[in-house]
Coordinates of C-alpha atoms in Angstrom, one line a residue:
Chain A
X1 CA -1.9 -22.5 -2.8
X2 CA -1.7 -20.3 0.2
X3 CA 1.9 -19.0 -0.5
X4 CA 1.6 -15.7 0.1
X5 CA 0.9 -16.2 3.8
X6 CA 4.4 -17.6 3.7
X7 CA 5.5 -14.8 1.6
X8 CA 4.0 -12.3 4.3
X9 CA 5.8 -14.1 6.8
X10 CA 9.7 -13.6 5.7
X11 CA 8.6 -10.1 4.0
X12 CA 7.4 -9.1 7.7
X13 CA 10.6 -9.4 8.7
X14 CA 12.2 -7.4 6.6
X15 CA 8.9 -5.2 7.0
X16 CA 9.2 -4.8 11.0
X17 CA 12.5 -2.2 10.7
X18 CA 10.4 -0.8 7.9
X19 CA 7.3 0.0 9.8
X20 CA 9.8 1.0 13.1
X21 CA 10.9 3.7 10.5
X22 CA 7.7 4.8 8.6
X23 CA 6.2 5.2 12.8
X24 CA 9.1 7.5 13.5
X25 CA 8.2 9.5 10.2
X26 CA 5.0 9.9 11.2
X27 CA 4.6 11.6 13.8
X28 CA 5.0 14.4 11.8
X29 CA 1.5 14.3 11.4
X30 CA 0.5 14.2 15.1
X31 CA 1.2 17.1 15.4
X32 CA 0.4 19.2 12.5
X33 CA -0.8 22.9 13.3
X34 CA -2.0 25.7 11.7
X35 CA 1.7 26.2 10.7
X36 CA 2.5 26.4 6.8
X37 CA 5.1 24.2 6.1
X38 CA 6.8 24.3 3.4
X39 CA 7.0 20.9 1.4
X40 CA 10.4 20.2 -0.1
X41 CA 10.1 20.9 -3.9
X42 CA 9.8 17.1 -5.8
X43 CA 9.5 16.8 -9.3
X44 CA 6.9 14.4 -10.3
X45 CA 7.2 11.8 -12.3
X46 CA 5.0 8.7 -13.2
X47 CA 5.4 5.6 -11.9
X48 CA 3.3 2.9 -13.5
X49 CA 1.5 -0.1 -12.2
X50 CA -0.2 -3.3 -13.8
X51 CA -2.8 -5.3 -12.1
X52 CA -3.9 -8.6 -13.6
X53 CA -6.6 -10.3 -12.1
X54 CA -8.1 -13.7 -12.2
X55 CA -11.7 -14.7 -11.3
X56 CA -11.1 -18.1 -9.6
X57 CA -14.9 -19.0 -9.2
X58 CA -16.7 -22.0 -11.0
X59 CA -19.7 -19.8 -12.0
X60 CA -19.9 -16.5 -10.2
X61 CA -18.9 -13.9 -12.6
X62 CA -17.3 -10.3 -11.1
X63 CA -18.6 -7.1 -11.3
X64 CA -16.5 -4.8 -13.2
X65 CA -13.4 -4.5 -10.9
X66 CA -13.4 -1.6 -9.0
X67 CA -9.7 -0.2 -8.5
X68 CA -9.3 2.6 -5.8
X69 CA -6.5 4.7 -5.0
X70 CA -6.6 6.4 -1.9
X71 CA -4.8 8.4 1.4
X72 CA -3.1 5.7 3.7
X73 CA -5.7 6.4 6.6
X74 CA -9.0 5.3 4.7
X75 CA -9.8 2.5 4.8
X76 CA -12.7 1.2 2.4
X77 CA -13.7 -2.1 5.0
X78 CA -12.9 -3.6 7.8
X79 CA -14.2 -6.7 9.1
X80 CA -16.2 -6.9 12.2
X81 CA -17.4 -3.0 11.7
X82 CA -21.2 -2.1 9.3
X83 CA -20.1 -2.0 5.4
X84 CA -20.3 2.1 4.4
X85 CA -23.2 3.0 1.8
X86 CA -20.5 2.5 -0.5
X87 CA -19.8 -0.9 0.0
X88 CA -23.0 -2.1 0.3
X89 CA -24.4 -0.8 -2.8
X90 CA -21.1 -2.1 -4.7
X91 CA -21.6 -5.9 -2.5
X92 CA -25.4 -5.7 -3.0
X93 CA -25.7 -4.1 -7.1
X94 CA -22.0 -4.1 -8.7
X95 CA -21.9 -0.6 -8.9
X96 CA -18.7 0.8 -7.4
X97 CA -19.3 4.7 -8.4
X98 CA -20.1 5.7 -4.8
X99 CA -16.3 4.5 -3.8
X100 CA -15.5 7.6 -5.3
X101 CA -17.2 9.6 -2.4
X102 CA -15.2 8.2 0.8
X103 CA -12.7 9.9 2.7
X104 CA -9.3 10.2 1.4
X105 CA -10.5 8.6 -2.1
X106 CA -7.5 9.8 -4.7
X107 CA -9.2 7.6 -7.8
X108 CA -11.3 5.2 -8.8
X109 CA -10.5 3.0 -11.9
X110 CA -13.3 0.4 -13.7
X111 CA -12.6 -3.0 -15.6
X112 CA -13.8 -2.9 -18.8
X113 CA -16.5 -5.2 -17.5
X114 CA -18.0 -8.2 -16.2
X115 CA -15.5 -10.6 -15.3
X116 CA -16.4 -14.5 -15.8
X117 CA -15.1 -17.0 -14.3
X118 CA -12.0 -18.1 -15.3
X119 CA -11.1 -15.2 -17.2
X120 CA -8.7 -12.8 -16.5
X121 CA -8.4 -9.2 -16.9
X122 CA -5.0 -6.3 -16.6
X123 CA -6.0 -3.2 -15.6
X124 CA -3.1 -0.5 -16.1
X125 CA -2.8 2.4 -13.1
X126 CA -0.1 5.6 -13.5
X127 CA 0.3 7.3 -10.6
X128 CA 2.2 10.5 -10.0
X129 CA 5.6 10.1 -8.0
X130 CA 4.3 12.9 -5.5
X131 CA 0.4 11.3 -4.5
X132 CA 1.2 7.5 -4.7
X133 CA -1.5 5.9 -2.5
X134 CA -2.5 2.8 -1.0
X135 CA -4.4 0.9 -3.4
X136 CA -7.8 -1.2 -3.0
X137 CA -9.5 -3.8 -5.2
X138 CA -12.9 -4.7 -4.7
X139 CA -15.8 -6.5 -6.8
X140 CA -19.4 -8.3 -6.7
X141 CA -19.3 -12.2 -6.8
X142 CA -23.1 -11.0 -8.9
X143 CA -24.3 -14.7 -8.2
X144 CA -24.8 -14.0 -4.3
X145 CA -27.0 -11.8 -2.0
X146 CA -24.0 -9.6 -1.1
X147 CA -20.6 -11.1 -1.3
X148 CA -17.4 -9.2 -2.5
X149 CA -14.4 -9.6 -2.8
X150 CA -10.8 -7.6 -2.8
X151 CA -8.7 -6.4 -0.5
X152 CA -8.4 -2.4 1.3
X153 CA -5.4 -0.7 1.7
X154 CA -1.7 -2.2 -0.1
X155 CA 1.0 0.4 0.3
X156 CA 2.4 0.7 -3.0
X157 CA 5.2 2.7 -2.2
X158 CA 6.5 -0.9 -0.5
X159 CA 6.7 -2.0 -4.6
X160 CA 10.0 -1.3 -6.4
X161 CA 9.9 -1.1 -10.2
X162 CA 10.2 -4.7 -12.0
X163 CA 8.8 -6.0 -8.3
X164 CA 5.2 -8.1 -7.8
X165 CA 3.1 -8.6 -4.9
X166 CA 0.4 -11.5 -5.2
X167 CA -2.7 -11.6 -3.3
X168 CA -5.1 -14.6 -3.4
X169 CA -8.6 -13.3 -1.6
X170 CA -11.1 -14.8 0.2
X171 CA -15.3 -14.0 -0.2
X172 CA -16.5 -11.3 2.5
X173 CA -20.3 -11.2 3.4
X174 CA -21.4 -7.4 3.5
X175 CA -23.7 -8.5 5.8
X176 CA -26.2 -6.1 4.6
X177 CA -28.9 -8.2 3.0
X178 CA -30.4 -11.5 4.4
X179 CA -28.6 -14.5 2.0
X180 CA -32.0 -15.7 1.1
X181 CA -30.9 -16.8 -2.3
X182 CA -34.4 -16.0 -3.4
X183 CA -35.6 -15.1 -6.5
X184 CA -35.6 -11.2 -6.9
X185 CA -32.5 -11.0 -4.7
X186 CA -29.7 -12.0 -6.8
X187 CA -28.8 -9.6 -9.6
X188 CA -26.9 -11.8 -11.2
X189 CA -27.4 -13.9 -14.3
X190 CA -28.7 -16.8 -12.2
X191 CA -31.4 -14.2 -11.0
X192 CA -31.6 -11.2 -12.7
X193 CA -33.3 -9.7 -9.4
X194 CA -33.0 -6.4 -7.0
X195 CA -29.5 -5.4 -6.8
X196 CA -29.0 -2.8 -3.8
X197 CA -32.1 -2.3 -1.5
X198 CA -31.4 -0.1 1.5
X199 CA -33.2 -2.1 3.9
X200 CA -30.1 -4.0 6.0
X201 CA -31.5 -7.5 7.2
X202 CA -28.7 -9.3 7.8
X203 CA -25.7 -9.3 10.6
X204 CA -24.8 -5.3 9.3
X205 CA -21.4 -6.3 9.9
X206 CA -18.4 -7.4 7.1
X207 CA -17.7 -11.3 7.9
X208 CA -16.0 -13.8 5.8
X209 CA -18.3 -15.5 3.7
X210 CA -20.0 -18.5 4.4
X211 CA -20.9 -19.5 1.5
X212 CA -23.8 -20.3 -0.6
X213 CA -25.9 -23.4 0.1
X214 CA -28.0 -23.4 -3.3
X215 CA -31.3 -24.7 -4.3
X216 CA -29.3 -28.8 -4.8
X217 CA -28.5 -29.0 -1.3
X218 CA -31.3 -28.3 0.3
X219 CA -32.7 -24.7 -0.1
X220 CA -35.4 -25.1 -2.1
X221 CA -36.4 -21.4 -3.0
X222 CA -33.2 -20.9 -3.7
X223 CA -32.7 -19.5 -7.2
X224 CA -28.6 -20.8 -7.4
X225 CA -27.6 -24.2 -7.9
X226 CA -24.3 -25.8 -7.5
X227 CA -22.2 -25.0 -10.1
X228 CA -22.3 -21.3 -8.2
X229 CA -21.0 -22.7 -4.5
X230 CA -17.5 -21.5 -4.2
X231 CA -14.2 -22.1 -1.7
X232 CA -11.7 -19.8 -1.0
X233 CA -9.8 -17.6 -2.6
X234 CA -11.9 -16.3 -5.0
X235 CA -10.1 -14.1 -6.9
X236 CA -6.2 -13.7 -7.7
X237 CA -4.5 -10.2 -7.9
X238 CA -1.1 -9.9 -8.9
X239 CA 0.0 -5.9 -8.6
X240 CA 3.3 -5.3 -10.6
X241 CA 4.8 -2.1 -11.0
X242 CA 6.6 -1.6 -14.2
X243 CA 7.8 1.9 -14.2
Chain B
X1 CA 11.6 -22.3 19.9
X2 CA 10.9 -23.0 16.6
X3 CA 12.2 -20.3 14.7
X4 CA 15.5 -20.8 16.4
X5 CA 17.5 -22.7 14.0
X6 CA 15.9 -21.0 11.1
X7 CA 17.4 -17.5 13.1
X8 CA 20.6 -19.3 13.0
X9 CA 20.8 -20.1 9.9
X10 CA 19.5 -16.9 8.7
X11 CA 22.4 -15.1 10.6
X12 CA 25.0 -17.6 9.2
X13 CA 23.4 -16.8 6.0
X14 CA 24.5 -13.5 6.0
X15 CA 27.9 -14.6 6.9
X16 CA 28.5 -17.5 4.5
X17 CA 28.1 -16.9 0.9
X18 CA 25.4 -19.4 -0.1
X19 CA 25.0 -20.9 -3.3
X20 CA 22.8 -19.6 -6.0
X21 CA 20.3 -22.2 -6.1
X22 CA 19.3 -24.6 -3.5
X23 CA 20.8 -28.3 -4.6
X24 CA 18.8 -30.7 -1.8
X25 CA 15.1 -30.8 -0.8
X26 CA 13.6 -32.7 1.7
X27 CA 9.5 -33.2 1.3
X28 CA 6.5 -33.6 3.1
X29 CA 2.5 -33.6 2.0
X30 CA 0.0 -33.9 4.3
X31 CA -3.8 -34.7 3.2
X32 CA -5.9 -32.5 4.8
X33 CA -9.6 -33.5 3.9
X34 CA -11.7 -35.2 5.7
X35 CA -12.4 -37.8 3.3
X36 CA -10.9 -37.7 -0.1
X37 CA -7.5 -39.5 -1.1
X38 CA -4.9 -38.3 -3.0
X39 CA -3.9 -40.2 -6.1
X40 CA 0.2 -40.7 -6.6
X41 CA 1.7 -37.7 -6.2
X42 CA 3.9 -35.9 -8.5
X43 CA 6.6 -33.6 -7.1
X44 CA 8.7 -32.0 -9.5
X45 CA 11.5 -29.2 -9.7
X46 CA 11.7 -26.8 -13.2
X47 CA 12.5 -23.2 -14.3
X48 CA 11.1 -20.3 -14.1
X49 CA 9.1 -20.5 -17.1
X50 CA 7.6 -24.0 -16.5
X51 CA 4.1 -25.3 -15.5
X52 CA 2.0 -28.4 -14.7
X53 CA -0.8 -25.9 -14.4
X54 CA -1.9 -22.4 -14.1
X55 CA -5.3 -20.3 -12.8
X56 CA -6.8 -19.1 -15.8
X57 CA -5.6 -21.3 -18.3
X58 CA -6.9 -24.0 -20.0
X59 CA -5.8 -27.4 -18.6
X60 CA -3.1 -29.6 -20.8
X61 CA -4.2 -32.8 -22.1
X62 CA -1.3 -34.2 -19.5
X63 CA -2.9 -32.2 -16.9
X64 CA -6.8 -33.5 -17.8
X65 CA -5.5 -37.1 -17.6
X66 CA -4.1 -36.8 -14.1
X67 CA -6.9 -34.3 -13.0
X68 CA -9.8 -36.9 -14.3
X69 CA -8.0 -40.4 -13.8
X70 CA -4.7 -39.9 -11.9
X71 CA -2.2 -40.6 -14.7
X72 CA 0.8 -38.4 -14.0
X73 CA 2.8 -40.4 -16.7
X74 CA 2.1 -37.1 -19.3
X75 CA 3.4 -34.8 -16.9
X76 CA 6.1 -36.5 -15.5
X77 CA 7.7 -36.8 -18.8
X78 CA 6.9 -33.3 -20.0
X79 CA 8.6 -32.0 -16.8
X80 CA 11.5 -34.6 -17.9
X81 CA 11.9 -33.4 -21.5
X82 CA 12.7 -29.4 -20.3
X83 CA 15.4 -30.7 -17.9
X84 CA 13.5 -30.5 -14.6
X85 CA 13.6 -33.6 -12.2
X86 CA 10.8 -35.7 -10.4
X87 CA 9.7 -37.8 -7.2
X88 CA 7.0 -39.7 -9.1
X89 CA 4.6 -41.5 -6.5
X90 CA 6.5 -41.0 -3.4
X91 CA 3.5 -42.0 -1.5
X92 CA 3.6 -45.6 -3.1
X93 CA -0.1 -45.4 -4.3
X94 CA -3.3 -43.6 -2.6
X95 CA -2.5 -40.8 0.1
X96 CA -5.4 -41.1 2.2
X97 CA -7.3 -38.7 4.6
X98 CA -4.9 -37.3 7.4
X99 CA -2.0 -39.3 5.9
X100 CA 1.4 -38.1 5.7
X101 CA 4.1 -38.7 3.1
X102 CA 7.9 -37.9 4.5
X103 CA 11.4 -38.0 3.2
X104 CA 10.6 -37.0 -0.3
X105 CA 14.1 -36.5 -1.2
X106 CA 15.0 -34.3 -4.5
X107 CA 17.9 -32.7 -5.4
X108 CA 17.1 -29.8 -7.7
X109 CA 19.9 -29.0 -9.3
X110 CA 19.8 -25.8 -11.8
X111 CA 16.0 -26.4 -11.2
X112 CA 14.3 -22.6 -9.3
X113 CA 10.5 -23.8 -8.9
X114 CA 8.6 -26.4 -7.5
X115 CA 5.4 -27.9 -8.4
X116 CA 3.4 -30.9 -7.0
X117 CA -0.1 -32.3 -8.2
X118 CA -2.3 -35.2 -7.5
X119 CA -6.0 -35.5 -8.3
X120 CA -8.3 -35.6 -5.5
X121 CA -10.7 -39.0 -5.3
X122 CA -13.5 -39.4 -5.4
X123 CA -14.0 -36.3 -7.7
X124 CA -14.6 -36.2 -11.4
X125 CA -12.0 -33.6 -11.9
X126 CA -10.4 -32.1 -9.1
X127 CA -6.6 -31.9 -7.9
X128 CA -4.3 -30.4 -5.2
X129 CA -1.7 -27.8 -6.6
X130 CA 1.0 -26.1 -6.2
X131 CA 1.9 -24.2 -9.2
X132 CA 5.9 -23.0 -9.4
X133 CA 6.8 -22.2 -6.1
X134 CA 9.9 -20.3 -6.4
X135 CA 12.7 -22.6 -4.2
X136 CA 14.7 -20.6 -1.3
X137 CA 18.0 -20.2 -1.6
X138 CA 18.0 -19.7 2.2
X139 CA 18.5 -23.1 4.1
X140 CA 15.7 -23.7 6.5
X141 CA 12.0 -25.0 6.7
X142 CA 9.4 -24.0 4.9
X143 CA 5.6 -24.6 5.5
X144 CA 2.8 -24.3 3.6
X145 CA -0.8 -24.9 2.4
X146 CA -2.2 -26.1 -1.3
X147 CA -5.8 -25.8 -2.3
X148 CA -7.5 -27.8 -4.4
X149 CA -8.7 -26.5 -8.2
X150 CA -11.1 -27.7 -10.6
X151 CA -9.4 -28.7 -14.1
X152 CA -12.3 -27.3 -15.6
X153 CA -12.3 -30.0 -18.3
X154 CA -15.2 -32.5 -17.1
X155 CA -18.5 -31.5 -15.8
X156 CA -18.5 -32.3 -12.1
X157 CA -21.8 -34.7 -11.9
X158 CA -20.5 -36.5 -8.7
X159 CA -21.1 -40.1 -10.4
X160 CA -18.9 -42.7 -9.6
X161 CA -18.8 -45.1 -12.5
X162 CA -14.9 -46.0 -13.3
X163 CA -14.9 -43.2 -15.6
X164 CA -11.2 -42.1 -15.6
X165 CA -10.2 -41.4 -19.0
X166 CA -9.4 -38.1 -19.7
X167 CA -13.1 -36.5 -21.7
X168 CA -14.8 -39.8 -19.9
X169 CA -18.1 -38.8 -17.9
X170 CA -17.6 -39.7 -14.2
X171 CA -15.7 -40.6 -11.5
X172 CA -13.5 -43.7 -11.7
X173 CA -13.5 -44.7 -7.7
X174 CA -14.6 -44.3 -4.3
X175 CA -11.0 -45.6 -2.6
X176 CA -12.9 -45.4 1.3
X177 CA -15.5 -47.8 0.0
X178 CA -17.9 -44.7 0.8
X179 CA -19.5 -43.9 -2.3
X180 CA -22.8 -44.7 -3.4
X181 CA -24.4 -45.6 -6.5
X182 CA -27.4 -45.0 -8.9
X183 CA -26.9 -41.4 -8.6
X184 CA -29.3 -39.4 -11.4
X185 CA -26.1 -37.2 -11.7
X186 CA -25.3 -33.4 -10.4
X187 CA -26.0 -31.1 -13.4
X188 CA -23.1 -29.0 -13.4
X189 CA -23.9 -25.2 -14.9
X190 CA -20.6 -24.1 -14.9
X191 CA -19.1 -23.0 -18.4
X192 CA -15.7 -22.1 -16.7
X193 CA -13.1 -24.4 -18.6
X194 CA -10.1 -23.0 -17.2
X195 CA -8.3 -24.0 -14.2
X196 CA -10.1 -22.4 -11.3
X197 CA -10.2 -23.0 -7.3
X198 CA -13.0 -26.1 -6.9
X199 CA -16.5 -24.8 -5.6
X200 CA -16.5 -28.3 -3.6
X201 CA -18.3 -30.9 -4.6
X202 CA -21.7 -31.3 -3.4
X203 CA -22.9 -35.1 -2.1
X204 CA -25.7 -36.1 -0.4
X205 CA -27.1 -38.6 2.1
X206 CA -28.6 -41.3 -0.3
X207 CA -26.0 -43.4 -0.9
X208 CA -28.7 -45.7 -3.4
X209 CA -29.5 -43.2 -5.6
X210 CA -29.8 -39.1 -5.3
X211 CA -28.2 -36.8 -7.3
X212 CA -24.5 -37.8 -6.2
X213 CA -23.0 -40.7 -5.8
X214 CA -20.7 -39.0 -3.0
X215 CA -21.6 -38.3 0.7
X216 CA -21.7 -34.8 1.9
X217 CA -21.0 -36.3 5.0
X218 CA -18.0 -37.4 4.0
X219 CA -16.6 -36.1 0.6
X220 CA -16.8 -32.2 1.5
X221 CA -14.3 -30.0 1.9
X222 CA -12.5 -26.1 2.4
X223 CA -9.2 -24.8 1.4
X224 CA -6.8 -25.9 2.0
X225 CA -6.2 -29.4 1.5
X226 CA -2.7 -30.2 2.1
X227 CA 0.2 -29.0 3.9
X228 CA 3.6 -28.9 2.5
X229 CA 7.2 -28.5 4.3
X230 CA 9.8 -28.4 2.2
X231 CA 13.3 -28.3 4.1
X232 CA 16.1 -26.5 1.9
X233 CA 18.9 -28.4 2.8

């Protein structure tokens, strides 16, 4: 169900006075010198966010789910430009830690684990009043060469408390390492091969995923099968701030 | 323009005071795979706290038996019994490939969310969903897409051999008269029993034997697989 394109669609234009506003406010920023200003004093409070996740796959479990809070102008991907360091060592191994290390990164938050398919998982986030960020999601599909998941960059400051925002994400291709399928690759349970290697073999630029062909149609050396072919959307993210 | 009578209503909107839930819908499903049908349709209007199905969750038995053999009987009545209303087969049978079904006509009453399902043939466990779309009060059109999820209750071997009943093995028909037969049977590897997006299904190009009794010419598909409008009257 692809609702949340509709949703987009009458939020966006409520959004477009929004934005004409947040523009104005910022060009604060353009211009900001060696002048100390002053910030208004703010008392902080929390407020409080819940993320539940859903891993949507037939049979490609997640890596543990990388939550990252971080400054409105980072952006963790982009499609179209090379995957950072970061990226590719989270779409090629799993491991999310090097996140932590990119520009404007506020915090990064772990799920308690693997995610299977089909199972679901709520991952709580309390923010201070005075640094709330744009947020990230982002995991492994561990079945594939270098696939991931997410998306980079929700305001949450657009989220009032007892609202929701729902995303339903598609696979991205790191485009760091070749999609072989072959055995060693895959660091995954269907392989239990390399997970990053540094070497980049493939189109070094973040593309929507084809998909996996698998070793029953067609690709013999391929170590999948399959039960670990997937469609779009891949995962389900529903961010709802309760405090 | 298009948008133009939606902006008119939107501005008359904010100067009549609408009612709190929409009372008329007005329906259309459009199949958008290549070569799968969709088995009779159920569209149906409930609460807020109401499903045929979620992502995640384990599949009802009402939900298995439409998902494996296109009985929406369970359903429909389970909608019935908490107070929500149904179209029930509005297509009059099998919605084929690029087919359109129009005029679904439902008036929802106190109903807020809309659901629709049908399985998708030939597959041993597949279906088109929309799970509790929360209804406009807004008058105007509103389109959309559906994917198509896996009921996670049967093991997707891709034989076509009647089986329909829900915990059956197997598909129960080829309705394009494209399957083929004497498949050995996909093994399916997938210990996900909760409703999930479908991977696809697989198919191949020996329609005597193979693996699959379906054509991957033919059966494949992506998301999405239908396309809804739903006019809020």
């Amino acid at each position: 169900m692809n609702i949340s394109k509709l949703n987009v669609k009458t939020a966006s234009l409520a959004a477009l006075s929004a934005v004409a506003l947040l523009l104005g406010g910022c060009s604060d920023n353009d211009h900001t010198s060696s002048t100390a200003i002053t910030p208004p004093a703010v008392t902080p409070t929390m407020q409080d966010y819940t993320i539940n996740i859903t891993n949507l796959t037939a049979n490609q479990p997640m890596s543990p789910i990388a939550v990252v809070t971080h400054a409105a102008d980072s952006v963790l991907w982009s499609s179209g430009q090379s995957a950072s360091l970061a990226l590719e060592t989270l779409a090629e191994s799993g491991d999310a830690s090097g996140l932590t290390d990119e520009t404007g990164v506020t915090d990064l938050i772990n799920g308690a684990g693997i995610l299977m398919p089909g199972a679901s998982e709520a991952i709580s986030l309390s923010l201070d009043s005075t640094s709330v960020a744009n947020l990230s999601v982002l995991t492994m599909l561990v079945n594939t060469n270098d696939a991931f998941t997410g998306f980079s960059g929700y305001d949450l400051s657009e989220l009032a408390i007892g609202e929701s925002q729902v995303f339903r994400v598609i696979a991205y291709d790191a485009g760091t390492e070749a999609n072989d399928e072959a055995k060693g690759t895959i660091p995954g349970p269907a392989d239990g091969g390399e997970g990053f290697n540094a070497a980049r073999n493939d189109t070094n630029k973040v593309h929507a995923h084809p998909g996996v062909i698998s070793s029953d149609d067609g690709l013999s050396d391929s170590v999948l099968n399959a039960s670990h072919r997937f469609d779009n959307p891949v995962l389900l993210i529903k961010i709802s701030r309760t405090e | 323009m298009k948008l133009n009578p939606i902006t008119k209503l939107l501005i008359l909107g904010s100067i009549i005071t609408l009612p709190a839930t929409a009372a008329e819908i007005e329906i259309s499903i459009t199949n958008l795979t290549h070569g799968n049908h969709f088995t009779p349709l159920l569209v149906a209007a409930h609460d807020a706290d109401s499903h045929l199905f979620q992502v995640g969750e384990m599949a009802s038995s009402a939900l298995q038996k439409m998902a494996e053999g296109g009985d929406i009987g369970d359903l429909d009545s389970a909608v019935i019994a908490t107070n929500g209303v149904t179209v029930a087969n509005p297509a009059a049978g099998l919605l084929a490939p690029s087919a359109k079904v129009e005029g679904i006509m439902l008036d929802t009453g106190d109903m807020t969310h809309l659901s629709i399902v049908a399985m998708v043939l030939p597959t041993n466990d597949a279906f088109v969903g929309l799970d509790a779309w929360q209804l406009p009060t807004e008058p105007g059109s509103y389109t959309f897409t559906l994917n198509a999820y896996d009921a996670g209750t049967e093991a997707n071997d891709e034989v076509v051999n009647g089986g329909g009943m829900s915990g059956v093995a197997g598909i129960p028909a080829a309705p394009g008269g494209d399957g083929g037969m004497n498949a050995t049977g996909v093994m399916d590897m997938s210990s996900n029993d909760k409703v999930h997006i479908h991977p696809g299904v697989l198919g191949d190009t020996d329609l005597q034997g193979g693996m699959s009794d379906l054509d991957s010419r033919v059966h494949r598909w992506l998301n999405p697989v239908a396309r809804v409008t739903v006019t809020v009257k």
